[in-house]
Coordinates of C-alpha atoms in Angstrom, one line a residue:
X31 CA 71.1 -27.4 -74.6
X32 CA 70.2 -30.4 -76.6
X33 CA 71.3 -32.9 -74.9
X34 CA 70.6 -30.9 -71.0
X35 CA 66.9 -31.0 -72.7
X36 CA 66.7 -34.9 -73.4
X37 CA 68.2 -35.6 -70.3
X38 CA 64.9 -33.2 -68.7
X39 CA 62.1 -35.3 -70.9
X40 CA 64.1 -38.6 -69.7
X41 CA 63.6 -37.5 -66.2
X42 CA 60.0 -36.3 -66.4
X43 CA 59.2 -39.2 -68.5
X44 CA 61.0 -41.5 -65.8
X45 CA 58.9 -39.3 -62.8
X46 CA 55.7 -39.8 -65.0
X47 CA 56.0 -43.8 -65.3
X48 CA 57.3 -43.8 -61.3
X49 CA 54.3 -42.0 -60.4
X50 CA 52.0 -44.6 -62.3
X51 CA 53.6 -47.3 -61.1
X52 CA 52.8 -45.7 -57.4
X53 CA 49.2 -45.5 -58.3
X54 CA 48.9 -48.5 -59.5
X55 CA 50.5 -50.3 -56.5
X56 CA 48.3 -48.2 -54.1
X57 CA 44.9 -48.9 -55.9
X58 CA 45.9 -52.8 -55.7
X59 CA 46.5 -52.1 -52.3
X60 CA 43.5 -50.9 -51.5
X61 CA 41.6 -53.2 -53.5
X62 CA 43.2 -55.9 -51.0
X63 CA 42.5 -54.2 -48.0
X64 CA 38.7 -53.4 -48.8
X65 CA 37.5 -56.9 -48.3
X66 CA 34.7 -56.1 -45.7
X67 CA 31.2 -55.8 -46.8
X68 CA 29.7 -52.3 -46.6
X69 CA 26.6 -51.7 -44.4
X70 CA 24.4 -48.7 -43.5
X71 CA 22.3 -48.8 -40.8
X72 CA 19.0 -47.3 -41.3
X73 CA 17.0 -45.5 -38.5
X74 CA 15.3 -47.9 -36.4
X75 CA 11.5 -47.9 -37.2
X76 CA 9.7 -47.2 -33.6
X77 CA 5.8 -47.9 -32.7
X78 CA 4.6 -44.4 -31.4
X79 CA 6.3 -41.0 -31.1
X80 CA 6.6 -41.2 -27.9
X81 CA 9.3 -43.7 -28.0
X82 CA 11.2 -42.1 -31.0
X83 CA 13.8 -40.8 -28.8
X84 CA 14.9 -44.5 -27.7
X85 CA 14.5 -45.7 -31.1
X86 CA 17.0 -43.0 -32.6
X87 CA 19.4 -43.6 -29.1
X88 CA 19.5 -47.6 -29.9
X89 CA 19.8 -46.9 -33.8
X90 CA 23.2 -45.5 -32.4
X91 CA 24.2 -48.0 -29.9
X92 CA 23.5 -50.9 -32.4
X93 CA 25.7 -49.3 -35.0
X94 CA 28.3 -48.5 -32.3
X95 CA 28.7 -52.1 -31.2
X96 CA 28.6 -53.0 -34.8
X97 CA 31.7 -51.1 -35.3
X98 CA 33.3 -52.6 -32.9
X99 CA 32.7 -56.2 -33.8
X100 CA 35.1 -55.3 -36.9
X101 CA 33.3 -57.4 -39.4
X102 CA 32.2 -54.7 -41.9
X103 CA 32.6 -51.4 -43.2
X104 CA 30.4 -49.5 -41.7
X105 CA 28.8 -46.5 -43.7
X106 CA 28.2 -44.1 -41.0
X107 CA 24.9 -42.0 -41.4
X108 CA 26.2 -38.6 -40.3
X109 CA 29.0 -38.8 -42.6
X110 CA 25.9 -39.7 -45.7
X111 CA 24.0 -36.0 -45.9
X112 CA 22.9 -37.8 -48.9
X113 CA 20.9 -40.9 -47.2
X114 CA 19.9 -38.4 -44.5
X115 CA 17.9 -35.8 -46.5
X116 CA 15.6 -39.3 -45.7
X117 CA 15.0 -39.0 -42.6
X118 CA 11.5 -37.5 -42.6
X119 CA 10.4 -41.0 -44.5
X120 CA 12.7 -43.1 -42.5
X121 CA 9.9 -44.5 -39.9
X122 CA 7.8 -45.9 -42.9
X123 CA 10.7 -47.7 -44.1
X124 CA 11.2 -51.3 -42.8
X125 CA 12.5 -52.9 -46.3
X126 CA 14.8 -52.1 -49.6
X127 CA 11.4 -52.7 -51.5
X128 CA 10.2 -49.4 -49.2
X129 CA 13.5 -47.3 -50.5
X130 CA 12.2 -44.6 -53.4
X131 CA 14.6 -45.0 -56.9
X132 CA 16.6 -41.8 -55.5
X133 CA 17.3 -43.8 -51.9
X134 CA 18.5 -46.9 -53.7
X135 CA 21.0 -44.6 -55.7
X136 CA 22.7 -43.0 -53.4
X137 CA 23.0 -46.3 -51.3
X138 CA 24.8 -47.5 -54.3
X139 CA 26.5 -44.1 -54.7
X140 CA 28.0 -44.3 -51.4
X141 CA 28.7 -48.1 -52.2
X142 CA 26.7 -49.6 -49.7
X143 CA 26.0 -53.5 -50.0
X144 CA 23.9 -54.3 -47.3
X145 CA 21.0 -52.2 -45.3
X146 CA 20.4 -53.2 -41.8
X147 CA 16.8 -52.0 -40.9
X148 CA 15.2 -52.2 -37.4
X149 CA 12.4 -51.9 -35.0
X150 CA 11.0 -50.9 -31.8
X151 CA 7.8 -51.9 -30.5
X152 CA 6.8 -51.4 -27.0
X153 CA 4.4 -53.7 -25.4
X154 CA 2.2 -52.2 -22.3
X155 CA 0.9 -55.5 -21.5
X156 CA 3.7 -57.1 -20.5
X157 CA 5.8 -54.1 -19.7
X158 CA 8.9 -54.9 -22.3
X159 CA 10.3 -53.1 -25.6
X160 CA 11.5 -55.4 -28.2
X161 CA 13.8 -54.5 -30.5
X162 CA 14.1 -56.4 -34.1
X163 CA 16.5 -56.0 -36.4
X164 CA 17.0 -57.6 -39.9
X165 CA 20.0 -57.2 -42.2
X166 CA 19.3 -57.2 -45.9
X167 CA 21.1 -57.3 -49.4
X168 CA 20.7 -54.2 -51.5
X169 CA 21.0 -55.4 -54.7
X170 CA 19.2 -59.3 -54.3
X171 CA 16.5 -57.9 -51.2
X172 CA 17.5 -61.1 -49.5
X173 CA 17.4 -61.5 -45.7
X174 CA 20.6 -63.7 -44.2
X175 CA 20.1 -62.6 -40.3
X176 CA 17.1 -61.8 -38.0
X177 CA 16.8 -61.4 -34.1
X178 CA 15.5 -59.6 -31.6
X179 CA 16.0 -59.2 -27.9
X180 CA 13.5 -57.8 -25.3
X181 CA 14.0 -54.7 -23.5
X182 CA 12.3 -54.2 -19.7
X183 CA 10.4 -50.8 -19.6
X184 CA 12.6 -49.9 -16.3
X185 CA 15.8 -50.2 -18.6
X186 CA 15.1 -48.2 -21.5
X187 CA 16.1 -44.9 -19.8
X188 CA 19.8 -46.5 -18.9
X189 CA 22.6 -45.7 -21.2
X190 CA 24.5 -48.8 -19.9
X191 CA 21.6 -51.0 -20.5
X192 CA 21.3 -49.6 -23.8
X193 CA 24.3 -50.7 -24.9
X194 CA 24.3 -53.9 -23.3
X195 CA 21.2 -54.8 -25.0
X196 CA 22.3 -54.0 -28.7
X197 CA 25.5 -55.9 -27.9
X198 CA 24.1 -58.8 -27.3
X199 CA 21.9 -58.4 -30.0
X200 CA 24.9 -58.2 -32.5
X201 CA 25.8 -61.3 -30.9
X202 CA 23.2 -63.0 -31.5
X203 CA 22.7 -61.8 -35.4
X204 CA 26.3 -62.9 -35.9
X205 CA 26.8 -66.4 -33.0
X206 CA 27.8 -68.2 -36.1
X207 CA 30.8 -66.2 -36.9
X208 CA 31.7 -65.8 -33.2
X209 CA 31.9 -69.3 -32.7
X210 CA 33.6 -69.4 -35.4
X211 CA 36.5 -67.0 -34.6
X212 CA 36.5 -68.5 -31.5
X213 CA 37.6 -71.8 -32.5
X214 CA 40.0 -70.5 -34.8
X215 CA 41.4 -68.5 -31.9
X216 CA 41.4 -71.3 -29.7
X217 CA 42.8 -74.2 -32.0
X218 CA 45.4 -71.4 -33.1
X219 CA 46.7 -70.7 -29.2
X220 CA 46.4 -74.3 -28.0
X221 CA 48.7 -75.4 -31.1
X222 CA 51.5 -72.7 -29.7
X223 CA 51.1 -73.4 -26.1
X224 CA 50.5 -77.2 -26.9
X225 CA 54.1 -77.3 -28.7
X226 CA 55.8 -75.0 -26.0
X227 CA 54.6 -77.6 -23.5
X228 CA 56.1 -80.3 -25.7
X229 CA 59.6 -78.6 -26.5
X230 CA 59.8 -77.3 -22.6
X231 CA 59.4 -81.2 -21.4
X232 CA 61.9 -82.5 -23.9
X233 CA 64.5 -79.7 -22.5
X234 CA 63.8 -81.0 -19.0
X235 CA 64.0 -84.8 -19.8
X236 CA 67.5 -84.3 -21.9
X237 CA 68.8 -82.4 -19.2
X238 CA 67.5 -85.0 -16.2
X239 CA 67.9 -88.0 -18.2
X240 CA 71.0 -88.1 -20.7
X241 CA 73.3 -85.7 -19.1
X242 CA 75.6 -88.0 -18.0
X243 CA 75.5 -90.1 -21.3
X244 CA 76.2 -86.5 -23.1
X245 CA 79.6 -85.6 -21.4
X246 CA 80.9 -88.8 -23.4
X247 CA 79.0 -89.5 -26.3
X248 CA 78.9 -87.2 -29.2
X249 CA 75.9 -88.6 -30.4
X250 CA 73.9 -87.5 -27.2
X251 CA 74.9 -84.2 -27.1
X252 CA 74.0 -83.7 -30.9
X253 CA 70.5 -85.0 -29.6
X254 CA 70.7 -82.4 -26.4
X255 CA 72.0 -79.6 -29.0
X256 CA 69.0 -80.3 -31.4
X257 CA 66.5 -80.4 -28.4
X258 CA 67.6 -77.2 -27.5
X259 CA 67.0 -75.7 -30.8
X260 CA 63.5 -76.9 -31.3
X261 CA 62.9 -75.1 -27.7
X262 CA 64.4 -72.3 -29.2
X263 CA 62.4 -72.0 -32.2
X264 CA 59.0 -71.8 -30.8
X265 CA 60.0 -69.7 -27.4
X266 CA 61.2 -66.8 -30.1
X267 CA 58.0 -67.3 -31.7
X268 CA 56.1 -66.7 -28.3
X269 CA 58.4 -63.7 -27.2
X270 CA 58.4 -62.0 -30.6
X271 CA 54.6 -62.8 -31.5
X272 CA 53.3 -63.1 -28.1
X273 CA 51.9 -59.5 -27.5
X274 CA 49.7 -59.6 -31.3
X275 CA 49.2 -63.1 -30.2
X276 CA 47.3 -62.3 -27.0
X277 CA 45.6 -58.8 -28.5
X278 CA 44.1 -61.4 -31.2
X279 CA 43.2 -63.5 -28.6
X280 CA 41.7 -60.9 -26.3
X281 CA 39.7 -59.2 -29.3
X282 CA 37.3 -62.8 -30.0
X283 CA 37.7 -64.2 -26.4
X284 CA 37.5 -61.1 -24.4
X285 CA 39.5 -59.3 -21.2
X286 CA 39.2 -62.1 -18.5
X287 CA 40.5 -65.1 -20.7
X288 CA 42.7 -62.3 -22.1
X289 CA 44.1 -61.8 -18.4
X290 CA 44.1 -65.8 -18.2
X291 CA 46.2 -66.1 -21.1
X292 CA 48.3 -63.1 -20.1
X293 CA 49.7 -64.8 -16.6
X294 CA 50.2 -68.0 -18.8
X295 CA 52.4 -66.1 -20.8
X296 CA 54.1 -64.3 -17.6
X297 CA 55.1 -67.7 -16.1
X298 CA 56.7 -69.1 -19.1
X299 CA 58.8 -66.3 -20.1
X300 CA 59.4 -65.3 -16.1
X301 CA 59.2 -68.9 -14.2
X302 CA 60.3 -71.5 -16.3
X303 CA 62.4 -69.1 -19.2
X304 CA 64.3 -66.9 -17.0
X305 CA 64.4 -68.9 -13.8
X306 CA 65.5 -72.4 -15.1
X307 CA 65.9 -72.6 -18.6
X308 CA 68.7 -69.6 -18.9
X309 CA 70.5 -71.7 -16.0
X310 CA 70.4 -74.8 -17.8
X311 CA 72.4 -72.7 -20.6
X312 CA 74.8 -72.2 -18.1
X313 CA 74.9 -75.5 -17.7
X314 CA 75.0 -76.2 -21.7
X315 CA 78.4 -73.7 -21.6
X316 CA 79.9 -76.1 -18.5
X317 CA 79.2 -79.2 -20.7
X318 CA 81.5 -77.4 -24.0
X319 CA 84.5 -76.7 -21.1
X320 CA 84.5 -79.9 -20.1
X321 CA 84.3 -81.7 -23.4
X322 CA 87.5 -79.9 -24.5
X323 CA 89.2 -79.0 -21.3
X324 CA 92.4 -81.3 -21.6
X325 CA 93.5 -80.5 -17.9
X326 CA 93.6 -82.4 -14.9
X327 CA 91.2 -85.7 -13.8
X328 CA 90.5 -83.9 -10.9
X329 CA 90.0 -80.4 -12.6
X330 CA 87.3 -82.3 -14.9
X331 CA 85.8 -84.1 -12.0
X332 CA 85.1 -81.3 -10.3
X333 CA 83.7 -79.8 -13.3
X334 CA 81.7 -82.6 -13.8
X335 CA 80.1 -82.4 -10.6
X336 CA 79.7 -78.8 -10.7
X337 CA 77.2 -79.9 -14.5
X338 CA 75.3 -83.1 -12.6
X339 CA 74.5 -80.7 -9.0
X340 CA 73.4 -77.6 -11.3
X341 CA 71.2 -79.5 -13.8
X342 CA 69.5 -81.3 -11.0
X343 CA 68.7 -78.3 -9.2
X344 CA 67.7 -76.3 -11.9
X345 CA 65.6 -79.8 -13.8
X346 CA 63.4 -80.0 -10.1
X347 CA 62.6 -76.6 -10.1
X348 CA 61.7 -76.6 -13.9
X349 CA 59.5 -79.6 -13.5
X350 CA 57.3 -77.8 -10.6
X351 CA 56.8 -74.6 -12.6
X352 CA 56.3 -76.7 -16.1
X353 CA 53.4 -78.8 -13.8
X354 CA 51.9 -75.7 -12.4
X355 CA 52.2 -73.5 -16.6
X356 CA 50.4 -76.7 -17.4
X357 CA 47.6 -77.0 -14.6
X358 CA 46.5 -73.2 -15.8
X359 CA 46.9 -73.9 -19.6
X360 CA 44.2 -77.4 -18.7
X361 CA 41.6 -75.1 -17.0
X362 CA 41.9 -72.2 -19.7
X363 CA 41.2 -74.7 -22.3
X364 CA 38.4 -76.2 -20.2
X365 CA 36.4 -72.9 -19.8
X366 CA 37.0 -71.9 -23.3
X367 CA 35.3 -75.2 -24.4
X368 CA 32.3 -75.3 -21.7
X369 CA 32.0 -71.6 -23.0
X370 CA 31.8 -72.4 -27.1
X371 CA 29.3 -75.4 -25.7
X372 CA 26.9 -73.2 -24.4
X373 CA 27.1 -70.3 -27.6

């Protein structure tokens, strides 16, 4: 009993330090993981009553879009009862200095860093609705982003418009860090197509040019066997990586230079990986029979002939579809740079 009971305490004591550890290893976790700032988006501030309807619609649509920009945490309101018990006051308040002691606290409560407040106005004169919007640090009250974009009168009613509007809004409050993302995404994709280029053209040159050379010289074909490996190592890295590659992509630059960079990736794995580059492998395996096939002259002439007529075929064909991969990956890169010139 004695010893079935120390062996139990062992166990639980075992369980006990396991469990611990497990805790301990998911708070770090999340620790990691919880990076993004935490916002709450305060109802929009509107003019007249008469327009409170639009305000509270584009108070939604604003922090829709900002959800979908991925940059924060976003606190939503409905899930707050909290912050919302508020809402009676909410239209006089335009600043952290307007929050009562009991607001402030369960902002903090709920762990919110930053406040984004907003406003509508609606101008008769000139027929428009502007819509302002500030975002503001809770605990230092200061103000790192302002804009405002200008609504026509006909457009408020229009769901589509609504959304359009606090989109590019966002984008305006936040061009900097779009820019940004976009020339990390673009110096990121041009490196891996810039190298596949590069590693593609030394296949096809090794092939065309030292074929010959590497059915007799050992040297060579260490050269042609080393080229080959290079290629290898960065067409894995497109075919394995290639899909999160272009969903990264796709997520800063958007669905039509997504599509762009999708047929970019079609031809090389379907044109020039498939139709040439697998044949010239073919070819590789010719190149090992006849560098240790001890039969005949004329059974290694024949062989030899059969390596020289398939490489050339397969090295033309590869050098039109490595021209035309390369003509589309020269006008992606132009659009995406007249586009970052004109953010």
């Amino acid at each position: 009993m004695k010893n079935k009971q120390t062996i139990y305490l062992s166990t639980s004591m075992k369980y006990i330090l396991f469990m611990i550890c497990v805790l301990f290893s998911f708070s770090s976790t999340v620790a990691q993981k919880n990076t993004k700032t935490n916002i709450y988006v305060w109802d929009f501030k509107y003019s007249d009553t008469n327009i409170e309807e639009f305000a509270d619609k584009l108070t939604d649509d604003f922090e829709t879009e900002l959800i979908k920009l991925d940059n924060y945490a976003v606190l939503q309101r409905r899930n707050h009862n909290l912050v919302l018990i508020h809402r009676d006051m909410e239209n006089s308040i335009s600043n952290v200095t307007n929050l009562s002691s009991e607001a402030l606290d369960q902002l903090k409560t709920i762990q919110a860093e930053v406040v984004v407040f907003g406003e509508l106005e609606k101008d008769e004169g000139s027929g428009v609705y502007e819509v302002t919007v500030f975002f503001q640090n809770l605990q230092s009250g200061k103000i790192p982003k302002k804009e405002s974009v200008i609504i026509p009168l006909a457009l408020i009613n229009s769901n589509t418009h609504r959304k359009a509007y606090m989109k590019q809004l966002i984008e305006k409050l936040h061009a900097k860090e779009i820019l940004k993302a976009k020339n990390d995404q673009f110096s990121f994709i041009s490196k891996k197509l810039d190298t596949y280029l590069i590693k593609v053209k030394d296949v096809q040159i090794a092939y065309r040019d030292i074929l010959d050379i590497a059915l007799k010289n050992e040297s060579y074909f260490k050269e042609l066997e080393g080229t080959i490996t290079s290629y290898n190592a960065i067409f894995n890295d497109l075919n394995d990586n290639g899909e999160r590659y272009l969903i990264d992509f796709e997520s800063v630059w958007g669905k039509t230079y997504g599509r762009d960079l999708e047929n970019i990736y079609h031809d090389i794995m379907e044109d020039i990986h498939k139709k040439h580059i697998l044949k010239l492998n073919d070819v590789r395996k010719k190149i090992w029979d006849y560098r240790s096939n001890q039969t005949s002259k004329n059974t290694r002439k024949q062989l030899k002939q059969e390596i020289m007529l398939d490489s050339k075929n397969s090295t033309l064909g590869l050098t039109a579809d490595i021209d035309k991969t390369e003509d589309q990956i020269e006008t992606l890169y132009n659009n995406l740079k007249t586009d970052m010139r004109t953010e």
